[in-house]
Short mmCIF file of C-alpha atoms in Angstrom, two decimals:
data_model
loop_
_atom_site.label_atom_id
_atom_site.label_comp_id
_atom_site.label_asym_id
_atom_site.label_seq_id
_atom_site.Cartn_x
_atom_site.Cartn_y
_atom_site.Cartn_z
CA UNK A 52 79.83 65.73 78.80
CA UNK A 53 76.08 66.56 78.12
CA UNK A 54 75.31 65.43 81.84
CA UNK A 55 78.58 67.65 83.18
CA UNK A 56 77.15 70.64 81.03
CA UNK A 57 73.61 69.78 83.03
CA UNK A 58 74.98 70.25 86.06
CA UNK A 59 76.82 73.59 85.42
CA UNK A 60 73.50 74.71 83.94
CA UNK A 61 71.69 73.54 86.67
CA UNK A 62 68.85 76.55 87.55
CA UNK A 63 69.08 76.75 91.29
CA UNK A 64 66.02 79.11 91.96
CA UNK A 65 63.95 75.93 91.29
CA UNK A 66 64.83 74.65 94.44
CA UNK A 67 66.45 77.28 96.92
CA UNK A 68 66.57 80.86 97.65
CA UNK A 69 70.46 80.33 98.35
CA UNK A 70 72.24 81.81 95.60
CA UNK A 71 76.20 81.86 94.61
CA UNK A 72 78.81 85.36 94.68
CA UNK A 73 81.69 85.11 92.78
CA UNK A 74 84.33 87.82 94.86
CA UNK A 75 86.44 89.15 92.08
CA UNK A 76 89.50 91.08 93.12
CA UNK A 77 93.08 92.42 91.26
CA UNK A 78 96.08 90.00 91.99
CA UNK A 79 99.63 91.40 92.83
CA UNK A 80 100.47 91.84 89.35
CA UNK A 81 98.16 94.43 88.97
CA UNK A 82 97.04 93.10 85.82
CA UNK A 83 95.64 89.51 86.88
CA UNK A 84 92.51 88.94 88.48
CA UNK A 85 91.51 85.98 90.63
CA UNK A 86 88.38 85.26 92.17
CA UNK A 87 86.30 82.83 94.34
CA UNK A 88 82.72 81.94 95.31
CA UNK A 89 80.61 81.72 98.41
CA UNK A 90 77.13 80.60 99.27
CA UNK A 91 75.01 83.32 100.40
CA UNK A 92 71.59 82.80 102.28
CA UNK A 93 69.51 85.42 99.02
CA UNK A 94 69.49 87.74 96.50
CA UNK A 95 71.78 91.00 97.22
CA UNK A 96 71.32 93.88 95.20
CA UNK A 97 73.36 96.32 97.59
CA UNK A 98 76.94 95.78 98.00
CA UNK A 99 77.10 97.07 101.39
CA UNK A 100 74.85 94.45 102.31
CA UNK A 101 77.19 91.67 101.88
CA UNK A 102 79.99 90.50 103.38
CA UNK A 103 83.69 91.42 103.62
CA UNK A 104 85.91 87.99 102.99
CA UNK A 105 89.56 87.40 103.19
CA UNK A 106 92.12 85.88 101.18
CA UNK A 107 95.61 84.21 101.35
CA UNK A 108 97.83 87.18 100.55
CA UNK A 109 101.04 84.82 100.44
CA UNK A 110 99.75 82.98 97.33
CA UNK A 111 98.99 86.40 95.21
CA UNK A 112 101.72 88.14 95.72
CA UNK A 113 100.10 90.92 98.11
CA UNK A 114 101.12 89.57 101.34
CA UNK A 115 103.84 87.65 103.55
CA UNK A 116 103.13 84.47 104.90
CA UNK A 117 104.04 85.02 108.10
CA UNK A 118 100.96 87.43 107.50
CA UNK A 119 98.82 86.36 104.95
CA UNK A 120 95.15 87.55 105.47
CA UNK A 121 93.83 89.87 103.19
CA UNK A 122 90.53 91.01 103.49
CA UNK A 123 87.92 91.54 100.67
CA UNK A 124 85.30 94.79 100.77
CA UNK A 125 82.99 94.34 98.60
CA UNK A 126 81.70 97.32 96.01
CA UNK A 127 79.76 96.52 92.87
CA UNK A 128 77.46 93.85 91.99
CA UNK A 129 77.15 91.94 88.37
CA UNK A 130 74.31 90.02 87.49
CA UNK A 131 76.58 86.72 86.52
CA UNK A 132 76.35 85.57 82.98
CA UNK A 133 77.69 81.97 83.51
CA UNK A 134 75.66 80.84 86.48
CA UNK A 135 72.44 83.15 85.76
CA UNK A 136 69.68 83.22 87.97
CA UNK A 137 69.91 84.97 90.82
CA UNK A 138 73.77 84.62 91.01
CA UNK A 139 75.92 87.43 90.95
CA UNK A 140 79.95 88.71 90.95
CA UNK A 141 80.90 91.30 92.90
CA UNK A 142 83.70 93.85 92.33
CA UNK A 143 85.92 93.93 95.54
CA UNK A 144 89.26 95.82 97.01
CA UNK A 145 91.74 94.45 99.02
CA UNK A 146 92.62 95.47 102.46
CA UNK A 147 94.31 94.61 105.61
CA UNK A 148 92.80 93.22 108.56
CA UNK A 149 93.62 96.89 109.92
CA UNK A 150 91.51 98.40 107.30
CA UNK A 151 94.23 100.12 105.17
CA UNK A 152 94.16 99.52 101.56
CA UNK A 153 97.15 97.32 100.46
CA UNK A 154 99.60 98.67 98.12
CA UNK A 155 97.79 96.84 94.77
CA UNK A 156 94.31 98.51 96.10
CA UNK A 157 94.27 101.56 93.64
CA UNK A 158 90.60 101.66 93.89
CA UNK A 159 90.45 103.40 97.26
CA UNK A 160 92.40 106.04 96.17
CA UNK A 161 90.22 106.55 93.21
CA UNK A 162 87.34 106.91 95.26
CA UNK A 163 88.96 109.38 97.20
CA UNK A 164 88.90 111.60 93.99
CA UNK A 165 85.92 110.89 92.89
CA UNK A 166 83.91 112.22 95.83
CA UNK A 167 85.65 115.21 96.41
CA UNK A 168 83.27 117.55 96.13
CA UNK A 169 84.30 119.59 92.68
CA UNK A 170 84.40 116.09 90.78
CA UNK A 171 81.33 115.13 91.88
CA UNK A 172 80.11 118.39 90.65
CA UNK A 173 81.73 117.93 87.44
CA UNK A 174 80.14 114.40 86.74
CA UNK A 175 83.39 113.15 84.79
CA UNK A 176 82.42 110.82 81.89
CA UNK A 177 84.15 107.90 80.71
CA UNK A 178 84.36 105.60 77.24
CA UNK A 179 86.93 103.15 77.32
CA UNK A 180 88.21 101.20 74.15
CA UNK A 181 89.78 98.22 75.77
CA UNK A 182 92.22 96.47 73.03
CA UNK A 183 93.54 93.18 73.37
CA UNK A 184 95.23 90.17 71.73
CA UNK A 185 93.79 86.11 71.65
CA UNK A 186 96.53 83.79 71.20
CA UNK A 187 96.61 80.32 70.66
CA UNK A 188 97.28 78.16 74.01
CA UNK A 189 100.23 76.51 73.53
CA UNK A 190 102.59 78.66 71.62
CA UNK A 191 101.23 82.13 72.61
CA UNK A 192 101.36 83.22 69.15
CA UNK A 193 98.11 85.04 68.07
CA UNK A 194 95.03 83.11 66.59
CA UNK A 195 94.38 82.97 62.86
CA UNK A 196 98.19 83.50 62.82
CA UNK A 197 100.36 80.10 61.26
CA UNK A 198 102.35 79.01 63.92
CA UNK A 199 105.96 80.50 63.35
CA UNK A 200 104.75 82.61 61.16
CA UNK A 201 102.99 85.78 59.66
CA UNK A 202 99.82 86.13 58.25
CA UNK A 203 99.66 89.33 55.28
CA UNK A 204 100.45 92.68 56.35
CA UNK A 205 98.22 94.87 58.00
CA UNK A 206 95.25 96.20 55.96
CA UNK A 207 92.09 93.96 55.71
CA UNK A 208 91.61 92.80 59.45
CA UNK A 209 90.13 96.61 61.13
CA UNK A 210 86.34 95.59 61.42
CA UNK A 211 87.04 93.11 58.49
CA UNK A 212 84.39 89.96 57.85
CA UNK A 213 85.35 86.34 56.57
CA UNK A 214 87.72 83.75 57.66
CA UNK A 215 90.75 84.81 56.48
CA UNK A 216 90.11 88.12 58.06
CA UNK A 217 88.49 87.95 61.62
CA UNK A 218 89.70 85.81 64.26
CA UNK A 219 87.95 84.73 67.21
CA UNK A 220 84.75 86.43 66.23
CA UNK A 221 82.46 83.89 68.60
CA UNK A 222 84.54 84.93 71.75
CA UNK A 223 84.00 88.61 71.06
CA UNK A 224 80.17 88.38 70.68
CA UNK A 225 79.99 85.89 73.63
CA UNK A 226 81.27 88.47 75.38
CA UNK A 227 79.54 91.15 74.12
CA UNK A 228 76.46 89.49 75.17
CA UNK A 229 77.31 88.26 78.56
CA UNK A 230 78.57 92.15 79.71
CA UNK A 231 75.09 93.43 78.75
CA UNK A 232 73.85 90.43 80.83
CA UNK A 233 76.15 91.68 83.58
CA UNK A 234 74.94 94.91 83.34
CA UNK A 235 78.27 96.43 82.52
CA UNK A 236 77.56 99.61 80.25
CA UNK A 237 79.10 98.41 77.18
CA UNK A 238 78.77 99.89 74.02
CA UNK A 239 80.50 98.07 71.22
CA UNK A 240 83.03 96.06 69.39
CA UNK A 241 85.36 95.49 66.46
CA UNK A 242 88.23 94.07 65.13
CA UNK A 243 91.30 95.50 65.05
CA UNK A 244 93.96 96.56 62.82
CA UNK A 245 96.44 93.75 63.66
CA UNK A 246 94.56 90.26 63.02
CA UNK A 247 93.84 88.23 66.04
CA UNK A 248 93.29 91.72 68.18
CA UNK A 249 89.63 92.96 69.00
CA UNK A 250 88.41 96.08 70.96
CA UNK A 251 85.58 96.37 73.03
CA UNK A 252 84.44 99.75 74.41
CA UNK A 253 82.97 100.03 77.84
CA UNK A 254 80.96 103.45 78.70
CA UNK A 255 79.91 106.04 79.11
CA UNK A 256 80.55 105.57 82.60
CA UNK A 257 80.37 108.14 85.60
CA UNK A 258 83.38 108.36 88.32
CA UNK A 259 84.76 105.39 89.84
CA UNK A 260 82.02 102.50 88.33
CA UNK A 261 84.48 103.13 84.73
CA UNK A 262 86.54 101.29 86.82
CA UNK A 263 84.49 98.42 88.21
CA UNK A 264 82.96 98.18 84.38
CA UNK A 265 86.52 97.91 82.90
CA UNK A 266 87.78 95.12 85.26
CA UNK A 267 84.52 93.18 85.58
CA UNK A 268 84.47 92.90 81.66
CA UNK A 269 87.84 92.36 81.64
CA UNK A 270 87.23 89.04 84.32
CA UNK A 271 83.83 87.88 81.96
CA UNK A 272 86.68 87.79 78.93
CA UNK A 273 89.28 86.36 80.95
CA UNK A 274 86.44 83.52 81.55
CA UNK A 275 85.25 83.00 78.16
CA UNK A 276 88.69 82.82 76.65
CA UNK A 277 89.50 80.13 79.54
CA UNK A 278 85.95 78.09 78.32
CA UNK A 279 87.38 78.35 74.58
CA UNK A 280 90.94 77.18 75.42
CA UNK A 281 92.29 80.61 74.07
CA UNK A 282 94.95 82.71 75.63
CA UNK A 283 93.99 86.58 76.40
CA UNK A 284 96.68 88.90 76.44
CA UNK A 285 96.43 92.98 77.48
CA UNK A 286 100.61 92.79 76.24
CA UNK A 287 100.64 96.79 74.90
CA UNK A 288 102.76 95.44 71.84
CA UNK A 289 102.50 91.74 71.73
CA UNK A 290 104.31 91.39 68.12
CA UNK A 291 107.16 93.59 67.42
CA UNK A 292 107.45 94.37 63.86
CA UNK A 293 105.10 96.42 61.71
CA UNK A 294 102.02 95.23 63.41
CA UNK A 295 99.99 97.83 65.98
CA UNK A 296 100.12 97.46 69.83
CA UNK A 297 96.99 97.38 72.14
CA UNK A 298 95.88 100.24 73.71
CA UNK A 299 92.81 101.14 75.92
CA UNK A 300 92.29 105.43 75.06
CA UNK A 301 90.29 106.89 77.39
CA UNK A 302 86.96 109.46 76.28
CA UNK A 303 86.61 111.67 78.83
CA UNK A 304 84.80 114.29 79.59
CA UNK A 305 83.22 116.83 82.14
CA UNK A 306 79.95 118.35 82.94
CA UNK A 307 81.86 121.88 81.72
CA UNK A 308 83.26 120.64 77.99
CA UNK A 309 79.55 119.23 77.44
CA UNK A 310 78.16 122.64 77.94
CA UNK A 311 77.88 125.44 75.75
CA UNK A 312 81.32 127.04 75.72
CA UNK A 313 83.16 123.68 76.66
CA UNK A 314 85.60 123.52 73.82
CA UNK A 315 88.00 126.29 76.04
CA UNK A 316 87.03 124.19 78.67
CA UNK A 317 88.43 120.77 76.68
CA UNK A 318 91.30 123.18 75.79
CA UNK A 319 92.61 123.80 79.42
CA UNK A 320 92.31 120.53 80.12
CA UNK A 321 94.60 119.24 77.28
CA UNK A 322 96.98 122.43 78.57
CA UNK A 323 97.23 120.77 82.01
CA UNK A 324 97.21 117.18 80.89
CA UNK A 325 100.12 118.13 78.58
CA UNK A 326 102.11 119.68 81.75
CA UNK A 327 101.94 116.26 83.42
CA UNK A 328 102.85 114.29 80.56
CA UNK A 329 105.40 112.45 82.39
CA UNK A 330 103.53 111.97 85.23
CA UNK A 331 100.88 110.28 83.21
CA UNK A 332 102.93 108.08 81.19
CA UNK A 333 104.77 106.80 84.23
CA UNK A 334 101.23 105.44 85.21
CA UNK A 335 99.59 104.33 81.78
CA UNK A 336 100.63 101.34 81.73
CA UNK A 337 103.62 98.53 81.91
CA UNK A 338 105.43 98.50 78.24
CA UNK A 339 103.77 101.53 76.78
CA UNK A 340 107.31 102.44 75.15
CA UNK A 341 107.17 99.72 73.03
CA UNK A 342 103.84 100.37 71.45
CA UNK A 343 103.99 104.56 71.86
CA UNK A 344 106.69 104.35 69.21
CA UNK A 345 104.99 107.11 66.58
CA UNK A 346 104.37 104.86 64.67
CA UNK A 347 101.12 102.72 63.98
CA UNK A 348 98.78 105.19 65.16
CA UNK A 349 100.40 106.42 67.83
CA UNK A 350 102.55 109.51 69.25
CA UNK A 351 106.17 109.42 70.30
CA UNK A 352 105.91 108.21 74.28
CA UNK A 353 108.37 111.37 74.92
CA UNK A 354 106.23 113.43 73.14
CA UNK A 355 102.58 115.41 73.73
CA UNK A 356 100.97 116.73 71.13
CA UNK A 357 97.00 116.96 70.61
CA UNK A 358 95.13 117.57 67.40
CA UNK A 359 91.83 117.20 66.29
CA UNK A 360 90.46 114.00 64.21
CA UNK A 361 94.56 113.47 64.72
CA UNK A 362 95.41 109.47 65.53
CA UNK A 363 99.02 109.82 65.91
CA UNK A 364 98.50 112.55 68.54
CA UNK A 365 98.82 111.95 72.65
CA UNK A 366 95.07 113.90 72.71
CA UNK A 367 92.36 113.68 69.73
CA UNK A 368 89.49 115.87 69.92
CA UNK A 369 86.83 114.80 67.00
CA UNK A 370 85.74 116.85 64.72
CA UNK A 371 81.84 116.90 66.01
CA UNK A 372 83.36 118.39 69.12
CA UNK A 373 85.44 121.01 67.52
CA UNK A 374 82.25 121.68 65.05
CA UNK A 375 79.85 121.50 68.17
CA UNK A 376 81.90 123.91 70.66
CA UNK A 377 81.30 121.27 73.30
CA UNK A 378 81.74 117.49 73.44
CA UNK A 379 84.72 114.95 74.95
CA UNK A 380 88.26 114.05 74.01
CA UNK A 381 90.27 111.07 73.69
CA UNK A 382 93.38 110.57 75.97
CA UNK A 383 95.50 107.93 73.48
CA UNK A 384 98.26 107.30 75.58
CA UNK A 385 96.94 104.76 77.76
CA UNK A 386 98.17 100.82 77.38
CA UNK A 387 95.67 98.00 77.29
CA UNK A 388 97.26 96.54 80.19
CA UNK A 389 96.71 100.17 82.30
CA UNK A 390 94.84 99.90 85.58
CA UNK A 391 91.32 101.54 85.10
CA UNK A 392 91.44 103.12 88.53
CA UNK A 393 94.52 104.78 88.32
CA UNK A 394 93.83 106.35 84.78
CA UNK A 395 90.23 107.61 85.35
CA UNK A 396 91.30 109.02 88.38
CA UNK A 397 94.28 110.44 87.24
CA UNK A 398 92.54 112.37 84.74
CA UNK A 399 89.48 113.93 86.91
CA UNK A 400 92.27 115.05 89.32
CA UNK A 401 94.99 116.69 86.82
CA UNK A 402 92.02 118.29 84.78
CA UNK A 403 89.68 119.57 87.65
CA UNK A 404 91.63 119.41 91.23
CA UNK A 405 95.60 120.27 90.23
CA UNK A 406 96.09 123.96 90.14
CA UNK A 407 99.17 124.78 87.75
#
């Protein structure tokens, strides 16, 4: 095994310029990600600079056979943590040889809202608190937990220390470590209030790279959890029972609320958000009514209420912001397993483009 780990660490700028580009992309799920490398002749830096690549379609669920190629456009670059060096991943959307963006692509549509021209001007701002569950490999039953069984109720585990307590703490900080190697903008973690569930926050993040952040982090855990054996799920609710789902609430805010004067602006926002509740919901996330209960810090899915320092409300506002007169808010509502692109863009357009 030593001489396999070698290998794997094996530095490659000692003896070539050539280095490797791991093309990361969203599977047909939605929710999965797949990936695969490719030699390239140097260092890249600029995304435009490298080159599209295609994919079997058939064999991710976002094409026929009898049509298959996909192709790959790549459209943020990662320093990679695993190979190092000179090695990078690369963010990428899916398209068809045509050049329209397949109907899993949400990312070109994003984009499309991002440069319009009174978004850009607004310089929307993004935290996101990505939650999610580690289970144990072979019976999918969280880690920590006894197998067919229930640890104690909920109380201790929210940012607790000691082995009875935290769960999987050496994946977390692994990961921790190798987004800031990435480069991905992310700002913290902590254990949650259901044991064997962790958060990390990625942001603050400007326009569409939220996205690319999210999902690359999300691919660096995916890969760590793989190395340790461990099973990561982004299930919104992955116990029933008196235990809290997974959620991913979304900070936002715009170059307006963080002015002077921005708390009416944060209020008209939550007015408009609240008019397109349904519309929001509807694309927040597969399973969200089993976590958005109103229970377990949450608000009733068929409900929108906002409040301030309020954790069973659809909206929070904090209280610096209410004290401040300017600041961000936190959209709640969104499910761990929501697509990054669609929510962040979803936001920018009800709060700054739709006109009531």
């Amino acid at each position: 095994m030593s001489l396999l780990t070698d290998l794997v660490n094996l530095n490659l700028s000692d003896c070539t310029d050539k280095i490797i580009a791991e093309y990361i992309w969203v599977g047909g799920s939605g929710i999965d990600l797949r990936s695969k490398a490719r030699t390239l002749s140097g260092p890249v830096s600029d995304p435009s600079k490298l080159p599209k690549w295609n994919y079997d379609g058939s064999s991710t669920g976002q094409a026929s056979g009898e049509d298959s190629e996909v192709i790959l456009y790549p459209q943020a670059i990662f320093k990679d943590p695993f190979r190092r060096g000179n090695n990078i991943l690369v963010m990428c959307d899916a398209y068809t040889p045509a050049g329209d963006p397949i109907p899993t692509n949400k990312r070109c549509a994003a984009a499309k809202i991002f440069s319009h021209p009174d978004v850009v001007a607004e310089e929307p701002w993004y935290g996101i608190e990505q939650e999610y569950t580690l289970l144990q490999k072979d019976v999918k039953w969280p880690i920590g937990w006894p197998v067919g069984g229930f640890p104690g109720p909920q109380g201790p585990y929210y940012c607790g220390v000691g082995v009875d307590k935290a769960f999987g703490r050496d994946i977390v900080d692994s990961h921790y470590k190798a987004c800031l190697y990435a480069g991905i903008s992310i700002s913290g973690i902590n254990g949650e209030v259901m044991p064997g569930q962790w958060e990390f926050q990625v942001g603050p993040t400007v326009g569409i790279s939220a996205g690319d952040e999210l999902w690359v982090a999300r691919y660096v855990l995916e890969r760590i959890t793989e190395i340790a054996g461990v099973v990561l799920s982004f299930d919104p609710k992955p116990i029933q029972g008196d235990w809290n789902g997974a959620g991913a609430h979304t900070n936002y805010s715009t170059k307006s609320m963080r002015c002077d004067g921005g708390y009416e602006v944060i209020k008209k926002a939550i007015e408009k958000l609240g008019a397109r509740h349904t519309q929001h919901i509807a694309a927040y996330g597969e399973g969200n009514e089993r976590r958005l209960t109103g229970r377990h810090e949450t608000a009733d899915i068929n409900t929108f209420i906002w409040g301030v320092a309020n954790r069973g409300a659809s909206i929070r506002v904090g209280r610096d912001t209410e004290k401040a007169g300017k600041g961000y808010f936190e959209d709640r509502r969104p499910a761990s397993n929501m697509d990054p692109y669609i929510v962040t863009s979803m936001i920018a357009e009800t709060t700054i483009l739709w006109k009531p």
